[in-house]
Amino acid sequence: MLIYERKVIKMCGFVGFANAKLDIDKEKVIKDMADTIIHRGPDSEGYFTDNNVTFGFRRLQIIDLSEEASQPMYNEDKTCVMVFNGEIYNYQELRRELQEKGHIFKSNTDSEVIIHAYEEYGIELLGKIRGMFAFSIWDMKKETMFLARDFFGIKPLYYTNNTLDNSFIFGSEIKSFLKQPAFIKELNEDALRPYLTFQYSVLDETFFKGVYKLKPAHYMIYKEGKTEIKPYWDPMYKEKENSLEFYVQRIKDTVKESVKYHRISDVEVGSFLSGGVDSSYITSLLMPSKTFSVGFKDYEDIFNETNLAKDLSDILNIENHRRFISAEESFEALEAIQYHMDEPQSNPSVVPLYFLSKLASEHVTVVLSGEGADEIFGGYSWYETTPTMKKYKKIPYIIRRPVSLMSKALPQNRITSFLTKGGQKVEEWFIGQAKVFDEEHALRVLKAKYKNGPSVHSITKEVYDKVKDQDDVTKMQYIDMNLWMPGDILLKADKMSLAHSIELRVPFLDKEVMSLASQIPTRYRVNEKNSKYALRIAAKETLPEEWANRTKVGFPVPIRHWLREEKYYNIVKNMFKSDVAEEFFDTEELTRIIDEHYTGKRNYARQIWTVYVFLVWYKKYFIEL
């Protein structure tokens, strides 16, 4: 049995494999795999191997900076070994509970609490912990591996059996799998079709054939080469009637407590800050010493919230750091961004998030951010029904439905789109916050062998079927929490922050906050006055009213302007004419849409960007690596 830990010169990530039959140097292979994700943990490394499993770990020191906190982590008699990525915020209470039951701790780290909780409670530990996590525990007595992922999918966990020897590989990032000689690197051809519409990898199976994401709030048991996967939690809404004042006070108390937990660290904690209510509210409760913001050069007047961030920081007497990103920097960084993402991710906001994380890494090791508030408290504009649509929906559905079907067959404009949507159920038109290519257009632009991926409807139906009896707002929130949030928002938050070796924490995505949010009646989430209605009122306790009520902007990126500049138009058009593009797409159609965009006839920026990002990613992973 090999066990060793080594401090190198100077959140975390792990890799591992089991049931390896190839004649390989396990020690060298696991080291190579771990080195691939050194950005997730530059502070230390640790390894474990026996006849069954091999673990590798890279550590970013956050809590308990001593060597006693290094991983892999063991129980007292070293019959269980664990690798863990994340933070358990109620670990101190759990530690006391476990000590009372006789467990002996050697460190002050939250990760050690997990392995002792496994000894005491087994899989039931998942109901006791509060935090973000992905972990794997090898139980030597039972010869069983237990893997789990947190409630919302804040931390990633990938796995595969697509190997030459039927070995099982798992880890925090797919790129580490490429260093395992048994891994078979193949493109999942079915992933491209839905990606063009959703803008992110929406399937459980990734763009790498046979490589899967463990779903949020799921655990896996691996034993004797077989896997069993089960859910352990579901963020369902079950409204409880009470007054608005009651829920506003509960939000104040619960979010404040969550921020208190999320600030626990032995290193400095900062905050990402835009001009919106979510990050502003978190910042006002955290009161860090530093906040961080980014905007875009040459577009400061229209793509810039840094002035608002600076103004709020001044009001709160917090030091604000900001920088402006150029188009040239953005295009130059795109390959590195897609490399760190593991899969193509065409949400334009991934670009500023990459640079924002880089800026923060120059000052702090942990940052808090406002992700998740829109999904759980009802913040997106799509959740609101416009006054005009409300009036139209007073017409009986039996009349609106045929009008919708006729309008859908006509060329789409503002009027026909309104009439089409007005006669549809939410399940027909809402797929989440991103919708890039219409499905028909996606099929036209794809070559035949890539048209066989699952339809958009088949993907969303599985989620909608769980909330058939809920109102439309709740259905949309549930879709976003199960698809958009883990597949886009949280994945890029994890990958972009750890690309620069900082840990990003999201206090709104706490199971106690969700427990509260799930009880809030729809009318307090979204109404004719505002979105996130109750949350905004709660935020006024610590924020100026203009920040609490500010309309959501998102993270706007001037890609439509960049693609009308000759330099970037030519860069993208040359890629669209390449042999790589010819493999996947109708390049004449790609040329048409980029030319029409460049001349200002149509705005195809998102479609162009989504195809270009895929090609950049594919070139990196399947040609260069």
XYZ file of C-alpha atoms in Angstrom:
625
model
C 0.000 0.000 0.000
C 1.430 3.369 -1.073
C 0.562 6.407 1.044
C 2.486 9.652 0.832
C 2.014 13.392 1.191
C 4.418 16.094 0.086
C 4.412 19.834 0.673
C 5.163 21.772 -2.512
C 7.165 25.027 -2.603
C 4.626 27.167 -2.042
C -10.717 25.176 -2.999
C -9.172 21.919 -4.053
C -9.513 19.170 -6.601
C -9.224 15.409 -6.696
C -8.722 12.578 -9.164
C -8.895 8.834 -8.875
C -9.424 5.482 -10.492
C -10.483 2.017 -9.433
C -10.351 -1.534 -10.755
C -7.351 -0.739 -12.979
C -6.132 -3.765 -14.906
C -3.670 -2.202 -17.332
C -0.007 -2.615 -16.441
C 0.653 0.997 -15.426
C 2.746 2.822 -12.879
C -0.154 3.910 -10.647
C 2.003 6.331 -8.691
C 3.145 8.146 -11.837
C -0.290 8.117 -13.472
C -2.123 9.554 -10.467
C 0.589 12.212 -10.069
C 0.222 13.194 -13.740
C -3.560 13.352 -13.361
C -3.335 15.519 -10.253
C -0.784 17.841 -11.844
C -3.298 18.531 -14.625
C -5.550 20.234 -12.063
C -2.823 21.931 -10.033
C -4.672 25.237 -10.506
C -7.387 23.865 -8.198
C -4.861 23.260 -5.431
C -1.411 24.803 -5.718
C -0.608 24.560 -1.995
C -0.096 20.830 -1.422
C -0.614 17.373 -2.860
C -1.407 13.932 -1.483
C -1.857 10.385 -2.798
C -3.194 6.998 -1.804
C -3.252 3.640 -3.556
C -4.014 0.040 -2.683
C -4.964 -2.982 -4.774
C -8.400 -1.523 -5.538
C -8.333 2.259 -5.732
C -5.952 5.137 -6.327
C -6.619 8.698 -5.116
C -4.867 11.965 -5.910
C -5.497 15.353 -4.365
C -4.500 18.991 -4.882
C -5.158 21.391 -2.018
C -5.913 25.103 -1.818
C -5.492 25.993 1.842
C -8.584 27.682 3.264
C -9.392 26.170 6.686
C -6.687 24.745 8.989
C -3.466 25.546 7.172
C -1.499 22.838 8.968
C -0.144 19.614 7.485
C -2.623 17.703 9.691
C -5.370 18.941 7.354
C -3.791 17.427 4.233
C -5.633 14.941 2.061
C -6.294 12.126 1.400
C -7.921 12.076 4.828
C -8.306 8.991 7.022
C -10.412 7.787 9.920
C -8.727 6.691 13.154
C -7.810 3.158 12.110
C -7.197 4.071 8.450
C -9.900 1.749 7.159
C -11.582 4.643 5.336
C -9.822 7.161 3.110
C -11.335 10.225 1.471
C -10.698 12.995 -1.054
C -12.967 16.009 -0.689
C -13.516 19.271 -2.578
C -15.608 22.019 -1.014
C -16.553 23.544 2.298
C -18.844 22.255 5.048
C -20.166 25.313 6.847
C -21.684 23.593 9.870
C -18.642 21.418 10.445
C -17.948 22.835 13.899
C -21.351 21.773 15.236
C -21.013 18.344 13.599
C -17.507 17.953 14.988
C -18.764 18.509 18.550
C -21.589 16.026 17.964
C -19.159 13.399 16.669
C -16.677 13.986 19.492
C -19.469 13.333 21.978
C -19.959 9.994 20.219
C -16.270 9.137 20.726
C -14.654 10.171 17.452
C -11.088 11.461 17.702
C -9.944 14.286 15.423
C -6.377 15.138 14.454
C -7.139 18.429 12.626
C -9.521 21.368 12.686
C -10.597 20.896 9.086
C -14.113 20.417 7.781
C -13.015 17.519 5.574
C -12.188 15.328 8.574
C -15.746 15.837 9.825
C -17.031 14.198 6.627
C -15.106 10.970 7.062
C -16.067 10.600 10.728
C -19.681 11.392 9.847
C -19.526 8.622 7.247
C -18.317 6.202 9.923
C -21.154 7.226 12.220
C -24.057 7.770 9.852
C -23.185 6.219 6.491
C -25.002 7.844 3.562
C -27.304 9.588 6.062
C -24.472 12.085 6.619
C -25.760 13.870 3.489
C -28.811 15.002 5.445
C -26.668 16.491 8.183
C -24.111 18.579 6.305
C -24.530 22.119 5.060
C -22.216 23.324 2.340
C -20.809 22.791 -1.134
C -18.981 19.565 -1.829
C -17.913 16.684 -3.985
C -16.123 13.768 -2.369
C -15.146 10.128 -2.660
C -14.694 7.768 0.299
C -13.080 4.343 -0.069
C -14.302 1.979 2.651
C -11.676 -0.765 2.839
C -13.720 -3.071 5.067
C -16.732 -3.033 2.737
C -14.581 -2.622 -0.405
C -17.069 0.067 -1.428
C -16.579 3.572 -2.745
C -19.090 6.277 -1.808
C -19.186 9.419 -3.976
C -21.506 12.396 -3.573
C -22.160 15.864 -4.959
C -23.703 18.838 -3.174
C -27.327 19.939 -3.180
C -27.151 22.444 -6.050
C -24.136 21.226 -8.024
C -21.759 23.970 -6.897
C -18.816 21.569 -7.034
C -18.262 19.345 -10.093
C -17.771 15.586 -10.122
C -17.203 13.569 -13.303
C -16.871 9.834 -13.832
C -16.450 7.284 -16.629
C -16.127 3.616 -17.460
C -15.159 4.390 -21.058
C -11.774 2.760 -20.589
C -9.665 0.057 -22.201
C -9.752 -2.140 -19.103
C -13.215 -1.254 -17.739
C -11.572 0.699 -14.931
C -13.544 3.469 -13.241
C -12.127 7.012 -13.402
C -13.466 10.011 -11.490
C -12.443 13.532 -10.575
C -13.104 17.245 -10.333
C -12.188 18.002 -13.955
C -12.346 15.921 -17.139
C -8.948 17.104 -18.387
C -7.270 14.947 -15.743
C -8.765 11.829 -17.371
C -6.602 12.433 -20.438
C -3.554 11.445 -18.398
C -4.986 8.016 -17.547
C -3.686 5.540 -20.187
C -6.890 3.478 -20.031
C -9.172 6.416 -20.850
C -10.718 6.378 -24.319
C -11.046 9.946 -25.600
C -14.004 10.197 -27.961
C -16.368 13.001 -28.914
C -19.960 12.543 -27.832
C -21.643 13.428 -31.131
C -25.061 13.711 -29.477
C -23.996 16.624 -27.270
C -23.626 19.190 -30.063
C -27.259 19.534 -31.139
C -28.673 20.560 -27.719
C -25.585 22.701 -27.001
C -26.407 24.980 -29.938
C -29.710 25.854 -28.293
C -28.789 25.780 -24.601
C -25.231 27.285 -24.989
C -23.833 24.826 -22.444
C -23.447 21.065 -22.061
C -26.935 20.189 -20.857
C -26.837 16.380 -20.903
C -25.672 14.141 -18.069
C -23.222 12.667 -20.573
C -20.603 15.272 -21.383
C -19.007 16.178 -24.719
C -16.606 13.308 -23.989
C -18.314 10.038 -24.868
C -18.986 7.920 -21.810
C -17.971 10.658 -19.354
C -20.839 11.710 -17.091
C -21.538 14.367 -14.506
C -22.839 13.084 -11.218
C -26.070 15.059 -10.868
C -26.451 17.612 -8.084
C -27.956 16.152 -4.888
C -27.042 12.596 -5.955
C -24.702 9.995 -4.550
C -23.062 6.927 -6.067
C -22.082 3.585 -4.616
C -19.279 1.823 -6.544
C -18.650 -1.802 -5.662
C -17.059 -4.655 -7.601
C -17.063 -2.682 -10.828
C -20.758 -1.740 -10.650
C -22.341 1.655 -9.904
C -25.608 2.579 -8.235
C -26.744 6.217 -8.326
C -29.550 7.716 -6.234
C -30.875 11.204 -5.374
C -30.856 12.368 -1.764
C -32.554 15.797 -2.000
C -34.838 17.778 -4.309
C -35.435 21.570 -4.175
C -39.228 21.379 -4.458
C -41.483 24.366 -3.718
C -44.186 23.815 -1.085
C -45.743 27.174 -0.338
C -46.769 28.036 3.215
C -49.190 30.875 3.651
C -47.961 33.756 5.794
C -47.574 37.512 5.622
C -45.057 39.348 3.446
C -43.557 40.865 6.602
C -43.007 37.380 8.037
C -41.077 36.227 4.982
C -39.055 39.423 4.677
C -37.840 38.991 8.248
C -37.094 35.311 7.658
C -35.041 36.214 4.571
C -33.058 38.777 6.559
C -32.277 36.280 9.301
C -31.546 33.281 7.076
C -29.376 35.020 4.492
C -27.456 36.817 7.243
C -26.785 33.476 8.949
C -25.692 31.924 5.644
C -23.212 34.736 5.005
C -21.869 34.242 8.531
C -21.206 30.578 7.745
C -19.759 31.301 4.303
C -17.232 33.784 5.648
C -15.517 31.122 7.805
C -11.925 30.953 6.588
C -8.332 31.146 7.748
C -7.483 33.368 4.757
C -8.823 36.729 3.597
C -12.333 36.789 2.077
C -13.429 39.313 -0.562
C -16.563 39.822 -2.650
C -17.487 40.025 -6.319
C -19.644 43.087 -6.845
C -21.773 44.270 -9.764
C -24.515 46.863 -9.667
C -27.299 44.370 -8.976
C -29.090 43.560 -5.758
C -27.713 40.015 -5.302
C -23.982 40.663 -5.062
C -24.685 44.006 -3.385
C -26.750 42.371 -0.645
C -24.090 39.731 0.000
C -21.401 42.425 0.112
C -23.377 44.561 2.549
C -23.788 41.610 4.912
C -20.219 40.356 4.549
C -18.535 43.783 4.742
C -15.242 42.506 3.311
C -12.130 44.631 3.079
C -12.130 44.389 -0.742
C -14.622 44.097 -3.615
C -13.899 43.290 -7.268
C -15.567 44.381 -10.519
C -14.856 44.337 -14.261
C -16.110 46.180 -17.341
C -15.174 46.484 -21.007
C -12.809 48.921 -22.660
C -14.367 51.150 -25.335
C -17.841 50.264 -24.083
C -17.747 51.825 -20.629
C -21.020 53.660 -21.238
C -23.110 50.622 -22.175
C -21.314 47.536 -20.817
C -20.172 48.713 -17.436
C -21.513 48.329 -13.911
C -18.169 49.039 -12.271
C -19.193 52.607 -11.450
C -22.165 51.297 -9.486
C -19.908 48.805 -7.718
C -17.449 51.563 -6.891
C -20.241 53.819 -5.613
C -21.629 51.148 -3.291
C -18.150 50.237 -2.072
C -17.561 53.891 -1.214
C -20.884 54.060 0.646
C -19.940 50.945 2.632
C -16.354 52.163 3.080
C -14.899 49.134 1.275
C -11.854 49.156 -1.014
C -12.954 48.439 -4.598
C -10.681 46.975 -7.287
C -11.783 47.088 -10.917
C -10.374 46.672 -14.390
C -11.541 47.018 -17.968
C -11.149 44.223 -20.504
C -10.440 44.750 -24.192
C -11.757 42.729 -27.124
C -8.209 41.633 -27.889
C -7.699 40.280 -24.363
C -11.019 38.463 -24.541
C -10.265 36.705 -27.820
C -6.747 35.827 -26.699
C -8.041 34.301 -23.463
C -10.841 32.290 -25.065
C -8.765 29.138 -25.626
C -7.613 29.117 -21.996
C -11.181 29.736 -20.835
C -12.537 26.792 -22.822
C -9.661 24.595 -21.662
C -10.526 25.307 -18.044
C -14.250 24.754 -18.679
C -13.593 21.171 -19.925
C -16.616 21.459 -22.221
C -17.706 24.237 -24.600
C -19.423 27.070 -22.732
C -20.678 29.961 -24.852
C -22.324 32.099 -22.196
C -20.501 35.371 -22.936
C -20.303 36.137 -19.219
C -17.682 33.413 -18.803
C -15.172 35.874 -20.305
C -15.515 38.678 -17.724
C -15.781 36.073 -14.957
C -12.379 34.698 -15.991
C -10.802 38.160 -15.731
C -12.727 39.023 -12.565
C -11.334 35.907 -10.898
C -7.839 36.791 -12.063
C -8.211 40.269 -10.553
C -9.474 38.902 -7.232
C -6.679 36.315 -7.069
C -4.153 39.129 -6.840
C -5.649 40.134 -3.471
C -7.620 37.315 -1.777
C -8.055 33.538 -1.771
C -11.820 33.334 -1.115
C -14.637 35.407 -2.654
C -18.372 35.492 -2.035
C -20.783 36.047 -4.909
C -24.514 36.401 -5.564
C -25.219 33.367 -7.782
C -28.469 31.519 -7.152
C -30.701 34.328 -5.905
C -32.473 34.708 -9.257
C -33.280 31.015 -9.473
C -34.525 30.433 -5.934
C -36.180 33.811 -5.224
C -37.545 34.461 -8.739
C -35.349 37.125 -10.313
C -35.346 36.655 -14.082
C -37.469 38.783 -16.396
C -38.810 35.620 -18.076
C -40.637 34.792 -14.848
C -42.743 37.932 -15.150
C -45.829 38.104 -17.375
C -46.080 41.452 -19.152
C -49.264 43.512 -18.701
C -50.045 43.058 -22.411
C -49.711 39.275 -22.174
C -51.869 39.215 -19.054
C -54.639 40.980 -20.968
C -54.253 38.649 -23.939
C -54.470 35.572 -21.726
C -57.950 36.635 -20.619
C -59.030 35.343 -24.017
C -59.985 31.653 -23.657
C -57.163 29.192 -24.360
C -59.348 27.377 -26.888
C -59.103 30.521 -29.053
C -55.468 31.413 -28.306
C -54.213 27.919 -29.132
C -55.109 27.815 -32.866
C -53.896 31.405 -33.230
C -50.578 30.287 -31.724
C -50.248 27.380 -34.145
C -50.966 29.595 -37.151
C -48.575 32.307 -35.960
C -45.785 29.784 -35.423
C -45.949 28.845 -39.106
C -45.470 32.487 -40.185
C -42.171 34.447 -40.350
C -41.319 35.400 -36.782
C -41.465 39.030 -35.732
C -42.566 40.822 -32.607
C -46.280 40.280 -33.282
C -46.169 36.644 -34.441
C -43.819 35.744 -31.592
C -46.249 37.290 -29.095
C -49.213 35.398 -30.554
C -47.251 32.145 -30.685
C -46.181 32.384 -27.049
C -49.634 33.549 -25.936
C -51.205 30.248 -26.960
C -48.505 27.956 -25.612
C -48.060 26.308 -22.256
C -44.872 27.206 -20.428
C -43.506 23.718 -21.100
C -43.515 24.501 -24.825
C -41.576 27.734 -24.871
C -39.409 27.949 -21.734
C -36.186 25.911 -21.703
C -34.225 28.059 -19.250
C -32.436 31.376 -19.328
C -30.467 30.614 -22.487
C -31.907 29.960 -25.925
C -29.421 30.589 -28.725
C -30.307 28.681 -31.887
C -33.937 27.828 -32.545
C -34.017 24.070 -32.793
C -34.939 24.200 -36.482
C -31.990 26.483 -37.227
C -29.650 24.247 -35.226
C -30.662 21.268 -37.345
C -30.114 23.241 -40.542
C -26.617 24.281 -39.607
C -25.472 20.811 -38.463
C -24.077 18.029 -40.625
C -26.189 14.855 -40.710
C -24.212 12.760 -38.170
C -24.617 15.452 -35.501
C -28.397 15.843 -35.848
C -29.203 12.755 -33.800
C -28.774 14.265 -30.344
C -31.801 14.544 -28.053
C -34.404 17.194 -28.769
C -34.834 20.207 -26.524
C -38.294 19.017 -25.500
C -37.054 15.571 -24.462
C -34.499 17.227 -22.180
C -36.880 19.657 -20.491
C -39.800 17.202 -20.262
C -37.979 15.038 -17.728
C -37.710 18.052 -15.435
C -41.173 19.505 -16.077
C -42.783 16.130 -15.337
C -41.730 16.496 -11.697
C -43.614 19.787 -11.232
C -46.793 19.201 -13.254
C -49.044 20.645 -10.559
C -47.035 23.824 -9.897
C -47.719 27.314 -11.274
C -45.774 28.611 -14.272
C -43.308 30.706 -12.264
C -42.378 27.758 -10.086
C -42.034 25.499 -13.133
C -39.589 27.955 -14.715
C -37.597 28.271 -11.516
C -37.410 24.488 -11.243
C -36.164 24.158 -14.819
C -33.472 26.756 -14.139
C -32.401 25.142 -10.874
C -32.039 21.744 -12.538
C -30.555 22.691 -15.927
C -29.309 26.265 -16.265
C -27.900 26.757 -12.779
C -25.695 23.634 -12.487
C -24.942 23.402 -16.211
C -24.035 27.034 -16.797
C -23.986 29.419 -13.838
C -22.319 27.257 -11.197
C -19.993 25.343 -13.479
C -18.400 28.453 -14.909
C -18.220 29.989 -11.421
C -16.271 26.975 -10.151
C -14.007 26.580 -13.191
C -13.184 30.271 -13.701
C -12.435 30.958 -10.041
C -10.257 27.876 -9.619
C -8.492 28.575 -12.915
C -6.910 31.326 -10.824
C -6.687 29.287 -7.603
C -9.372 31.105 -5.652
C -12.480 29.668 -4.038
C -15.872 31.144 -4.893
C -18.700 30.747 -2.390
C -22.397 31.351 -2.991
C -24.359 32.095 0.228
C -27.763 32.133 -1.492
C -27.261 28.480 -2.439
C -27.459 27.138 1.059
C -29.941 24.390 1.865
C -31.426 26.426 4.729
C -31.914 29.431 2.445
C -33.557 27.129 -0.101
C -35.755 25.602 2.590
C -37.064 29.087 3.316
C -37.356 30.134 -0.338
C -39.359 27.009 -1.148
C -42.087 28.116 1.286
C -42.497 31.660 -0.048
C -45.759 32.111 -2.002
C -45.290 32.913 -5.698
C -46.835 36.364 -5.302
C -43.978 37.332 -2.957
C -41.394 36.071 -5.430
C -42.673 37.614 -8.674
C -45.498 40.123 -9.067
C -46.473 43.214 -11.034
C -44.247 45.376 -8.817
C -40.957 43.517 -9.183
C -39.069 40.250 -9.412
C -37.411 38.837 -6.270
C -39.968 40.992 -4.512
C -39.532 39.769 -0.923
C -35.743 39.522 -1.258
C -35.490 43.120 -2.470
C -37.487 44.372 0.511
C -35.230 42.397 2.850
C -32.121 43.847 1.185
C -33.227 47.406 1.993
C -32.156 46.820 5.588
C -28.487 47.047 4.564
C -28.639 48.562 1.049
C -29.707 51.930 -0.345
C -33.117 51.582 -2.015
C -31.763 52.233 -5.522
C -29.519 49.165 -5.225
C -32.263 47.000 -3.740
C -34.667 47.856 -6.574
C -32.267 48.020 -9.506
C -33.346 46.109 -12.623
C -31.272 43.025 -13.354
C -28.625 43.602 -16.043
C -26.634 40.370 -15.869
C -23.043 40.348 -17.054
C -23.341 42.043 -20.490
C -20.537 41.441 -22.988
C -20.190 43.449 -26.255
C -19.771 40.437 -28.548
C -22.221 41.780 -31.122
C -20.049 44.899 -31.483
C -16.786 42.941 -31.572
C -18.103 40.743 -34.384
C -18.778 43.863 -36.451
C -15.139 44.892 -36.182
C -13.126 43.744 -39.195
C -10.371 42.118 -37.148
C -12.652 39.809 -35.164
C -15.035 39.223 -38.055
C -12.082 37.852 -40.035
C -10.813 35.721 -37.149
C -14.189 34.055 -36.726
C -14.954 33.787 -40.444
C -11.631 32.041 -41.083
C -12.504 29.536 -38.364
C -15.926 29.015 -39.960
C -14.216 28.195 -43.277
C -11.748 25.764 -41.704
C -11.618 22.007 -42.135
C -12.563 21.703 -38.472
C -15.813 23.607 -39.063
C -16.497 21.586 -42.218
C -16.636 18.406 -40.130
C -19.589 19.617 -38.057
C -21.418 22.424 -39.832
C -22.883 23.660 -43.089
C -20.165 26.268 -43.609
C -22.220 28.135 -46.214
C -24.859 28.736 -43.558
C -22.180 29.848 -41.099
C -20.808 32.267 -43.693
C -24.270 33.642 -44.311
C -25.025 34.411 -40.685
C -21.638 35.996 -39.965
C -21.841 38.154 -43.096
C -25.376 39.301 -42.290
C -24.288 40.119 -38.766
C -21.168 41.986 -39.902
C -23.163 44.174 -42.310
C -25.796 44.905 -39.681
C -28.670 43.114 -41.438
C -29.321 40.805 -38.485
C -28.027 40.259 -34.971
C -26.601 36.737 -34.991
C -23.981 37.446 -32.321
C -25.020 34.690 -29.926
C -25.302 32.048 -32.660
C -21.910 32.997 -34.113
C -20.266 33.020 -30.695
C -21.752 29.658 -29.743
C -20.392 27.948 -32.875
C -17.029 29.698 -32.580
C -16.637 28.664 -28.931
C -17.334 25.036 -29.795
C -14.699 25.106 -32.533
C -12.116 26.707 -30.216
C -12.856 24.033 -27.604
C -12.750 21.157 -30.095
C -9.475 22.346 -31.589
C -7.932 22.480 -28.107
C -9.124 19.113 -26.815
C -9.242 16.943 -29.937
C -6.495 18.356 -32.143
C -3.899 19.901 -29.843
C -4.162 17.686 -26.731
